[in-house]
mmCIF file of C-alpha atoms in Angstrom:
data_model
loop_
_atom_site.group_PDB
_atom_site.id
_atom_site.type_symbol
_atom_site.label_atom_id
_atom_site.label_comp_id
_atom_site.label_asym_id
_atom_site.label_seq_id
_atom_site.Cartn_x
_atom_site.Cartn_y
_atom_site.Cartn_z
ATOM 1 C CA UNK A 1 -4.116 1.899 6.860
ATOM 2 C CA UNK A 2 -6.107 1.053 4.461
ATOM 3 C CA UNK A 3 -6.988 3.748 2.679
ATOM 4 C CA UNK A 4 -9.476 3.604 -1.113
ATOM 5 C CA UNK A 5 -10.314 6.162 -4.032
ATOM 6 C CA UNK A 6 -11.547 10.100 -3.879
ATOM 7 C CA UNK A 7 -13.989 10.766 -6.246
ATOM 8 C CA UNK A 8 -15.017 13.632 -8.039
ATOM 9 C CA UNK A 9 -18.995 13.069 -8.802
ATOM 10 C CA UNK A 10 -20.213 15.974 -10.986
ATOM 11 C CA UNK A 11 -18.807 18.524 -10.036
ATOM 12 C CA UNK A 12 -19.787 21.924 -11.302
ATOM 13 C CA UNK A 13 -18.937 25.286 -10.397
ATOM 14 C CA UNK A 14 -19.737 28.811 -10.703
ATOM 15 C CA UNK A 15 -17.705 32.422 -10.106
ATOM 16 C CA UNK A 16 -21.268 34.244 -9.268
ATOM 17 C CA UNK A 17 -22.914 33.891 -13.004
ATOM 18 C CA UNK A 18 -20.392 32.496 -14.990
ATOM 19 C CA UNK A 19 -19.407 29.151 -15.106
ATOM 20 C CA UNK A 20 -16.109 28.244 -14.551
ATOM 21 C CA UNK A 21 -15.863 23.909 -15.212
ATOM 22 C CA UNK A 22 -19.266 21.193 -15.349
ATOM 23 C CA UNK A 23 -19.422 17.625 -15.279
ATOM 24 C CA UNK A 24 -16.164 16.487 -13.529
ATOM 25 C CA UNK A 25 -16.025 12.974 -12.786
ATOM 26 C CA UNK A 26 -12.661 12.050 -11.708
ATOM 27 C CA UNK A 27 -11.459 8.644 -9.947
ATOM 28 C CA UNK A 28 -7.886 8.419 -8.286
ATOM 29 C CA UNK A 29 -6.986 5.345 -7.171
ATOM 30 C CA UNK A 30 -4.452 4.546 -3.847
ATOM 31 C CA UNK A 31 -0.967 5.278 -5.170
ATOM 32 C CA UNK A 32 -1.811 7.338 -7.660
ATOM 33 C CA UNK A 33 -1.465 10.648 -9.352
ATOM 34 C CA UNK A 34 -4.656 13.332 -11.081
ATOM 35 C CA UNK A 35 -2.508 15.504 -12.610
ATOM 36 C CA UNK A 36 -5.384 18.939 -13.456
ATOM 37 C CA UNK A 37 -4.434 21.326 -15.394
ATOM 38 C CA UNK A 38 -5.175 24.180 -17.894
ATOM 39 C CA UNK A 39 -4.707 28.315 -18.085
ATOM 40 C CA UNK A 40 -5.193 30.638 -15.247
ATOM 41 C CA UNK A 41 -8.939 30.780 -14.433
ATOM 42 C CA UNK A 42 -9.365 27.729 -15.282
ATOM 43 C CA UNK A 43 -10.900 26.486 -12.370
ATOM 44 C CA UNK A 44 -7.951 24.681 -11.255
ATOM 45 C CA UNK A 45 -7.534 26.160 -7.533
ATOM 46 C CA UNK A 46 -11.205 26.659 -6.715
ATOM 47 C CA UNK A 47 -11.559 22.458 -7.717
ATOM 48 C CA UNK A 48 -8.834 21.937 -5.348
ATOM 49 C CA UNK A 49 -10.645 24.389 -2.806
ATOM 50 C CA UNK A 50 -13.796 22.532 -3.123
ATOM 51 C CA UNK A 51 -12.248 19.128 -2.157
ATOM 52 C CA UNK A 52 -10.546 20.489 0.520
ATOM 53 C CA UNK A 53 -14.334 21.739 1.569
ATOM 54 C CA UNK A 54 -12.584 26.075 1.668
ATOM 55 C CA UNK A 55 -15.271 27.329 -1.656
ATOM 56 C CA UNK A 56 -16.605 30.222 -0.559
ATOM 57 C CA UNK A 57 -18.771 32.504 -2.123
ATOM 58 C CA UNK A 58 -19.037 34.226 -4.574
ATOM 59 C CA UNK A 59 -17.842 30.094 -5.607
ATOM 60 C CA UNK A 60 -21.376 28.292 -5.982
ATOM 61 C CA UNK A 61 -21.125 24.642 -7.102
ATOM 62 C CA UNK A 62 -23.248 21.368 -7.173
ATOM 63 C CA UNK A 63 -21.939 17.478 -7.329
ATOM 64 C CA UNK A 64 -20.468 15.087 -4.509
ATOM 65 C CA UNK A 65 -16.558 14.573 -2.998
ATOM 66 C CA UNK A 66 -16.120 10.971 -1.259
ATOM 67 C CA UNK A 67 -13.431 9.726 -0.014
ATOM 68 C CA UNK A 68 -13.219 5.792 0.934
ATOM 69 C CA UNK A 69 -16.588 5.864 -0.286
ATOM 70 C CA UNK A 70 -17.569 9.075 2.497
ATOM 71 C CA UNK A 71 -19.464 12.010 1.024
ATOM 72 C CA UNK A 72 -17.320 14.817 2.325
ATOM 73 C CA UNK A 73 -20.147 17.758 0.890
ATOM 74 C CA UNK A 74 -20.746 18.376 4.437
ATOM 75 C CA UNK A 75 -17.576 18.159 6.475
ATOM 76 C CA UNK A 76 -15.280 21.270 7.847
ATOM 77 C CA UNK A 77 -11.901 20.859 6.283
ATOM 78 C CA UNK A 78 -10.233 19.876 9.523
ATOM 79 C CA UNK A 79 -12.754 16.159 9.620
ATOM 80 C CA UNK A 80 -12.098 15.240 5.434
ATOM 81 C CA UNK A 81 -8.697 13.929 6.609
ATOM 82 C CA UNK A 82 -7.141 15.444 3.430
ATOM 83 C CA UNK A 83 -3.428 17.093 3.610
ATOM 84 C CA UNK A 84 -2.475 19.942 1.946
ATOM 85 C CA UNK A 85 0.480 21.206 0.693
ATOM 86 C CA UNK A 86 0.867 24.278 -0.545
ATOM 87 C CA UNK A 87 3.111 26.347 -3.430
ATOM 88 C CA UNK A 88 4.750 28.079 -0.436
ATOM 89 C CA UNK A 89 5.756 25.420 2.338
ATOM 90 C CA UNK A 90 4.259 26.405 5.293
ATOM 91 C CA UNK A 91 6.646 25.929 8.357
ATOM 92 C CA UNK A 92 6.429 27.566 11.717
ATOM 93 C CA UNK A 93 9.380 29.740 12.181
ATOM 94 C CA UNK A 94 8.821 29.849 16.394
ATOM 95 C CA UNK A 95 9.353 26.023 15.974
ATOM 96 C CA UNK A 96 12.636 23.676 15.543
ATOM 97 C CA UNK A 97 12.987 21.899 12.005
ATOM 98 C CA UNK A 98 11.511 18.647 14.714
ATOM 99 C CA UNK A 99 9.413 20.500 16.179
ATOM 100 C CA UNK A 100 7.349 21.074 13.033
ATOM 101 C CA UNK A 101 7.570 17.444 11.373
ATOM 102 C CA UNK A 102 5.441 16.136 15.168
ATOM 103 C CA UNK A 103 2.983 19.343 14.793
ATOM 104 C CA UNK A 104 0.091 17.642 13.155
ATOM 105 C CA UNK A 105 1.152 14.056 14.078
ATOM 106 C CA UNK A 106 -2.173 12.156 16.049
ATOM 107 C CA UNK A 107 -1.986 12.449 19.782
ATOM 108 C CA UNK A 108 -1.815 10.112 22.746
ATOM 109 C CA UNK A 109 1.416 8.221 21.296
ATOM 110 C CA UNK A 110 4.114 8.123 23.238
ATOM 111 C CA UNK A 111 7.590 10.426 23.887
ATOM 112 C CA UNK A 112 9.721 7.494 22.265
ATOM 113 C CA UNK A 113 7.662 6.279 19.585
ATOM 114 C CA UNK A 114 7.439 10.582 18.546
ATOM 115 C CA UNK A 115 10.794 11.236 18.449
ATOM 116 C CA UNK A 116 11.100 7.897 16.760
ATOM 117 C CA UNK A 117 9.143 9.001 13.955
ATOM 118 C CA UNK A 118 10.424 12.303 13.526
ATOM 119 C CA UNK A 119 14.065 10.788 13.300
ATOM 120 C CA UNK A 120 12.827 8.195 10.566
ATOM 121 C CA UNK A 121 11.318 11.337 8.668
ATOM 122 C CA UNK A 122 14.215 13.446 9.110
ATOM 123 C CA UNK A 123 16.429 10.048 7.913
ATOM 124 C CA UNK A 124 14.045 9.852 4.647
ATOM 125 C CA UNK A 125 13.894 13.573 3.935
ATOM 126 C CA UNK A 126 18.331 13.283 3.837
ATOM 127 C CA UNK A 127 18.214 15.662 7.319
ATOM 128 C CA UNK A 128 19.482 13.282 10.136
ATOM 129 C CA UNK A 129 20.606 15.339 12.649
ATOM 130 C CA UNK A 130 18.442 18.751 11.772
ATOM 131 C CA UNK A 131 15.827 18.177 14.599
ATOM 132 C CA UNK A 132 16.706 21.169 15.963
ATOM 133 C CA UNK A 133 17.750 23.442 13.525
ATOM 134 C CA UNK A 134 16.029 26.371 12.865
ATOM 135 C CA UNK A 135 13.565 26.478 9.567
ATOM 136 C CA UNK A 136 15.344 29.263 8.486
ATOM 137 C CA UNK A 137 18.264 28.259 8.179
ATOM 138 C CA UNK A 138 17.377 25.005 5.245
ATOM 139 C CA UNK A 139 17.547 25.344 1.718
ATOM 140 C CA UNK A 140 14.239 25.629 -0.670
ATOM 141 C CA UNK A 141 14.039 22.347 -0.975
ATOM 142 C CA UNK A 142 15.003 20.903 2.674
ATOM 143 C CA UNK A 143 11.989 23.503 3.346
ATOM 144 C CA UNK A 144 10.045 21.424 1.014
ATOM 145 C CA UNK A 145 11.114 18.033 2.014
ATOM 146 C CA UNK A 146 10.086 19.100 5.771
ATOM 147 C CA UNK A 147 7.007 20.714 4.720
ATOM 148 C CA UNK A 148 5.712 17.357 3.131
ATOM 149 C CA UNK A 149 6.698 15.053 5.482
ATOM 150 C CA UNK A 150 4.690 17.337 8.377
ATOM 151 C CA UNK A 151 2.165 16.560 6.247
ATOM 152 C CA UNK A 152 2.281 12.754 6.136
ATOM 153 C CA UNK A 153 3.093 11.953 8.772
ATOM 154 C CA UNK A 154 -0.908 13.197 10.339
ATOM 155 C CA UNK A 155 -2.106 10.677 8.030
ATOM 156 C CA UNK A 156 -4.164 12.047 5.986
ATOM 157 C CA UNK A 157 -5.850 9.495 3.562
ATOM 158 C CA UNK A 158 -5.563 11.678 0.396
ATOM 159 C CA UNK A 159 -3.465 14.153 -0.523
ATOM 160 C CA UNK A 160 -3.781 18.005 -2.448
ATOM 161 C CA UNK A 161 -0.887 19.587 -4.118
ATOM 162 C CA UNK A 162 -1.338 22.731 -4.879
ATOM 163 C CA UNK A 163 1.914 24.062 -7.259
ATOM 164 C CA UNK A 164 3.787 22.609 -4.760
ATOM 165 C CA UNK A 165 7.331 22.595 -7.480
ATOM 166 C CA UNK A 166 6.277 25.849 -8.621
ATOM 167 C CA UNK A 167 8.800 28.167 -6.501
ATOM 168 C CA UNK A 168 11.426 25.926 -6.879
ATOM 169 C CA UNK A 169 14.823 25.996 -8.913
ATOM 170 C CA UNK A 170 15.099 23.466 -12.055
ATOM 171 C CA UNK A 171 17.301 21.288 -10.021
ATOM 172 C CA UNK A 172 15.307 21.351 -6.968
ATOM 173 C CA UNK A 173 12.435 20.484 -8.710
ATOM 174 C CA UNK A 174 13.864 17.599 -10.867
ATOM 175 C CA UNK A 175 14.482 16.064 -7.183
ATOM 176 C CA UNK A 176 11.561 17.085 -5.486
ATOM 177 C CA UNK A 177 9.385 15.693 -8.060
ATOM 178 C CA UNK A 178 11.000 12.181 -7.326
ATOM 179 C CA UNK A 179 10.742 12.921 -3.321
ATOM 180 C CA UNK A 180 7.106 13.391 -3.631
ATOM 181 C CA UNK A 181 5.821 10.524 -6.075
ATOM 182 C CA UNK A 182 7.639 8.079 -3.830
ATOM 183 C CA UNK A 183 6.394 9.170 -0.929
ATOM 184 C CA UNK A 184 3.031 9.002 -2.421
ATOM 185 C CA UNK A 185 3.907 5.432 -3.779
ATOM 186 C CA UNK A 186 5.207 4.515 0.480
ATOM 187 C CA UNK A 187 1.994 5.529 1.662
ATOM 188 C CA UNK A 188 -0.361 4.493 -1.166
ATOM 189 C CA UNK A 189 -2.342 8.036 -0.927
ATOM 190 C CA UNK A 190 -4.677 9.121 -3.909
ATOM 191 C CA UNK A 191 -3.179 12.449 -4.865
ATOM 192 C CA UNK A 192 -4.403 15.705 -6.524
ATOM 193 C CA UNK A 193 -1.350 17.655 -8.070
ATOM 194 C CA UNK A 194 -2.325 21.223 -9.501
ATOM 195 C CA UNK A 195 0.045 23.068 -11.505
ATOM 196 C CA UNK A 196 0.786 23.941 -15.122
ATOM 197 C CA UNK A 197 3.666 22.287 -15.845
ATOM 198 C CA UNK A 198 3.408 19.297 -18.012
ATOM 199 C CA UNK A 199 7.151 18.375 -16.550
ATOM 200 C CA UNK A 200 5.757 17.944 -13.429
ATOM 201 C CA UNK A 201 2.735 15.124 -14.745
ATOM 202 C CA UNK A 202 5.531 13.654 -16.671
ATOM 203 C CA UNK A 203 8.084 13.040 -14.249
ATOM 204 C CA UNK A 204 5.884 12.372 -11.425
ATOM 205 C CA UNK A 205 4.287 9.639 -13.984
ATOM 206 C CA UNK A 206 0.575 11.224 -12.654
ATOM 207 C CA UNK A 207 -2.733 10.671 -15.433
ATOM 208 C CA UNK A 208 -3.826 14.650 -16.591
ATOM 209 C CA UNK A 209 -7.058 16.313 -16.549
ATOM 210 C CA UNK A 210 -7.157 19.254 -18.379
ATOM 211 C CA UNK A 211 -9.706 22.012 -17.486
ATOM 212 C CA UNK A 212 -11.776 23.692 -19.319
ATOM 213 C CA UNK A 213 -12.743 19.606 -20.458
ATOM 214 C CA UNK A 214 -11.957 19.281 -23.379
#
């Protein structure tokens, strides 16, 4: 799959009459990470919602979001081909670990290929043999790895990470930063990481962008 840049072009946002940020222009190349940082209320999550297509009233925004040269502004979230990973891993409790991994995979694949892909993902996560496990039996770090890999198996063209490590303990954070950065390099996805922790950006070799822009 050929990936191209994720481009934010002169984005500005207001909540009601209150300006949140203005003139945000950034380009994220394949396999690179932009860490969006700033204090609470600076607009980090609003920016992510604009990119993902989730911004709603009272947020008003202008500018353009492009992915591989394709304008995303008018597209609903499900047509933007963006993978989202949140602070809390959103695994389906009624599905096994393997079924969770397979949930977002493209349709039309043979059962053999589908199972082989799931097994490879489990191996990548260090969880070989866990396909039939209940997600609730996993540790926080294991759930985080499965959540990330499930998102990647949906074959997005870019990745949005919203404080993905903040709920983890310090040792697990270090492991997940390294694991996530490796997957981003391997898949060559342009990635935006929203975080309040500069250690996330440093460990993942991310370019930093602060809101509000200085």
